[in-house]
PDB file of C-alpha atoms in Angstrom:
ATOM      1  CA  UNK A1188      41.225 -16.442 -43.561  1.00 70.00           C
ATOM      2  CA  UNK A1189      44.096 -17.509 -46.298  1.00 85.00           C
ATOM      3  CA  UNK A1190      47.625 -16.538 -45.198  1.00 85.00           C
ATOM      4  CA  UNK A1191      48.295 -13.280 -47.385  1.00 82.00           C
ATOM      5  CA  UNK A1192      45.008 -11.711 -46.089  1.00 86.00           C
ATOM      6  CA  UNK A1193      46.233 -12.919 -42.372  1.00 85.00           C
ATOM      7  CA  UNK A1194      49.442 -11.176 -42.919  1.00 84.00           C
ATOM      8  CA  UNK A1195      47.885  -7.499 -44.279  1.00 85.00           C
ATOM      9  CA  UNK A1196      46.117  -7.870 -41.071  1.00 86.00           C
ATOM     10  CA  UNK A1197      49.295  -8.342 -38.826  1.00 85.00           C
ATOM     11  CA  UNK A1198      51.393  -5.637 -40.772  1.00 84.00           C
ATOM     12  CA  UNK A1199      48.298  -3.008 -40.450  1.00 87.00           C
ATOM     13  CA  UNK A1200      48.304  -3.563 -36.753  1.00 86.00           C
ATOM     14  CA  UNK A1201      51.576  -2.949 -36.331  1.00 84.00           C
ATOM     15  CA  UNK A1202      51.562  -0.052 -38.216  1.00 84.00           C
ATOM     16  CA  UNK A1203      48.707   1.111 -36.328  1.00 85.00           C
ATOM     17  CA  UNK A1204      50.883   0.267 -33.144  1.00 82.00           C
ATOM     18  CA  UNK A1205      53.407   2.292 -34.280  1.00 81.00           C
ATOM     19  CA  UNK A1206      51.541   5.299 -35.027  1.00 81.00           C
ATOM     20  CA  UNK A1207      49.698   5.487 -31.985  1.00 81.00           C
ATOM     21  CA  UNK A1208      52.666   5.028 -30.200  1.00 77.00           C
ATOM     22  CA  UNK A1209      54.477   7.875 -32.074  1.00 76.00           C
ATOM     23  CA  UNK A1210      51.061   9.839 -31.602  1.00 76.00           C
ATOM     24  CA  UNK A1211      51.145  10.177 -27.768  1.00 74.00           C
ATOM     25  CA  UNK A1212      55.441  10.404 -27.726  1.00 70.00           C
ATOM     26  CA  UNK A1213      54.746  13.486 -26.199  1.00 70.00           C
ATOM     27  CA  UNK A1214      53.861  12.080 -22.740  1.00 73.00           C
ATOM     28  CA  UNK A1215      57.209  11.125 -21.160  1.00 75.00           C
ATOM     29  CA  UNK A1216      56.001   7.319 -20.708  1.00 79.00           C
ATOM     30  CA  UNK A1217      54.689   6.718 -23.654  1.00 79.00           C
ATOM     31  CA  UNK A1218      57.986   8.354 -25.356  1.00 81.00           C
ATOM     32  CA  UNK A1219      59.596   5.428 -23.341  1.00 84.00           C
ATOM     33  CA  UNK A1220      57.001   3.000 -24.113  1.00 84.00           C
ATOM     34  CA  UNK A1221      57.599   3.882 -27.871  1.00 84.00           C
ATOM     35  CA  UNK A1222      61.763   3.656 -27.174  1.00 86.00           C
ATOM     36  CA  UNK A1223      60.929   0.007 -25.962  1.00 88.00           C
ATOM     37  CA  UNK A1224      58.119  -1.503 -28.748  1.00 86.00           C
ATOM     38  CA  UNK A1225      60.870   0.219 -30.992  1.00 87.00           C
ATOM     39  CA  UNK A1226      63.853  -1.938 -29.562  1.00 89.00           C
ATOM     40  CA  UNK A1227      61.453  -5.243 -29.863  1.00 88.00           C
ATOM     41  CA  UNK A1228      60.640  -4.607 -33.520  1.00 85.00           C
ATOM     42  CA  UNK A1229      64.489  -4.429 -34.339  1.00 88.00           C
ATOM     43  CA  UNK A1230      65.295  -7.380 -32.348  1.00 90.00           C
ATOM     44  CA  UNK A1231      62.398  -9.719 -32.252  1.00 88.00           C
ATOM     45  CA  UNK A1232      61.273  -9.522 -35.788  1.00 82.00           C
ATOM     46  CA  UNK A1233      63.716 -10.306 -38.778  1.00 83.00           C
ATOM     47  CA  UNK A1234      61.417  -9.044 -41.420  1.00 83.00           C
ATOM     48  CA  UNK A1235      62.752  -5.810 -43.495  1.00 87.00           C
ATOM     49  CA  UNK A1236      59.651  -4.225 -41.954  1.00 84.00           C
ATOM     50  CA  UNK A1237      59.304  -4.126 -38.966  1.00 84.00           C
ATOM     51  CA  UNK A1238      63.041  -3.641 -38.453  1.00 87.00           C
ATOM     52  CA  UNK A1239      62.139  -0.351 -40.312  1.00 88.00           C
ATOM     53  CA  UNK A1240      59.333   0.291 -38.697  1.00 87.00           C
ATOM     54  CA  UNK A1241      61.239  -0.236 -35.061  1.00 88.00           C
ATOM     55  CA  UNK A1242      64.166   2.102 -36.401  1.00 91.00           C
ATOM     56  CA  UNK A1243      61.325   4.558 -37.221  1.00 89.00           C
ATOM     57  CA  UNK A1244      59.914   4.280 -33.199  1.00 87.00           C
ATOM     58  CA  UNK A1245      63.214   4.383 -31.702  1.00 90.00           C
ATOM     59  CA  UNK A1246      64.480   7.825 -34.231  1.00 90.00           C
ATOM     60  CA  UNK A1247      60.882   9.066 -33.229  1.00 87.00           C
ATOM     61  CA  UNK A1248      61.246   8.562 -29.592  1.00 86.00           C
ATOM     62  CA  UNK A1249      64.591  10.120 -29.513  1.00 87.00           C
ATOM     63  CA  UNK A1250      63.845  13.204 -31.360  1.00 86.00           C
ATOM     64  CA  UNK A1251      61.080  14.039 -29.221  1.00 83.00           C
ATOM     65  CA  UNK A1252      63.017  12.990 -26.185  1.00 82.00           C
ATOM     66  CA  UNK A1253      65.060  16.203 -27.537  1.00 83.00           C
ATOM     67  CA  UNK A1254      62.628  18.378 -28.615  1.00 81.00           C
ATOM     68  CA  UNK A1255      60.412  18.416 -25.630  1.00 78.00           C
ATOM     69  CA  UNK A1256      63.839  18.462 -23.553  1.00 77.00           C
ATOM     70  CA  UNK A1257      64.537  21.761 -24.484  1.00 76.00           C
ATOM     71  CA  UNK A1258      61.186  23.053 -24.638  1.00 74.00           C
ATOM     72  CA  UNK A1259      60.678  22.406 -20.837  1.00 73.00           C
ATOM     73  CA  UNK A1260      63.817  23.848 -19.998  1.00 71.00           C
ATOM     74  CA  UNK A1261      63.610  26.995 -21.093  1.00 68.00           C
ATOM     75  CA  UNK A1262      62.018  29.625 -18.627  1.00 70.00           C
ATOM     76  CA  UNK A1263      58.111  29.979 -18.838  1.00 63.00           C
ATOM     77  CA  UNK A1264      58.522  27.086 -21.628  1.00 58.00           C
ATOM     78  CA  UNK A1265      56.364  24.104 -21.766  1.00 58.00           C
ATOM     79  CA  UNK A1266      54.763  23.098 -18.043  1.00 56.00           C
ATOM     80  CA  UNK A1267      53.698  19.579 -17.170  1.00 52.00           C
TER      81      UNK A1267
END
């Protein structure tokens, strides 16, 4: 496998990380799992990218953290 086709592969799989990941936010542990692959794609990787891609997890993670916040808080609202 030549080095461009090796690197389509790696970017697709992390894409496909990140959208699984942002897929399930809705359970509480994989909202925090997402918070945390987020947080290693900004800092681990130096690539344009995946920083982007980690800012997307992390702004993803934290808007549900929010939304669902509010719906289980209200009366009769979302139930575990």
């Amino acid at each position: 496998m030549n080095e461009k086709t090796k690197n389509a592969v790696i970017k697709t799989l992390k894409i496909l990380i990140a959208l699984f990941c942002l897929g399930l936010s809705y359970v509480r542990i994989i909202n925090l799992i997402t918070l945390i692959v987020g947080i290693i794609y900004i800092w681990r990787f130096k690539g344009r990218f995946e920083q982007f891609l980690g800012w997307v997890l992390v702004f993803g993670s934290v808007a549900m953290t929010i939304v669902f916040s509010v719906l289980y808080s209200k009366p009769g609202g979302m139930i575990y």
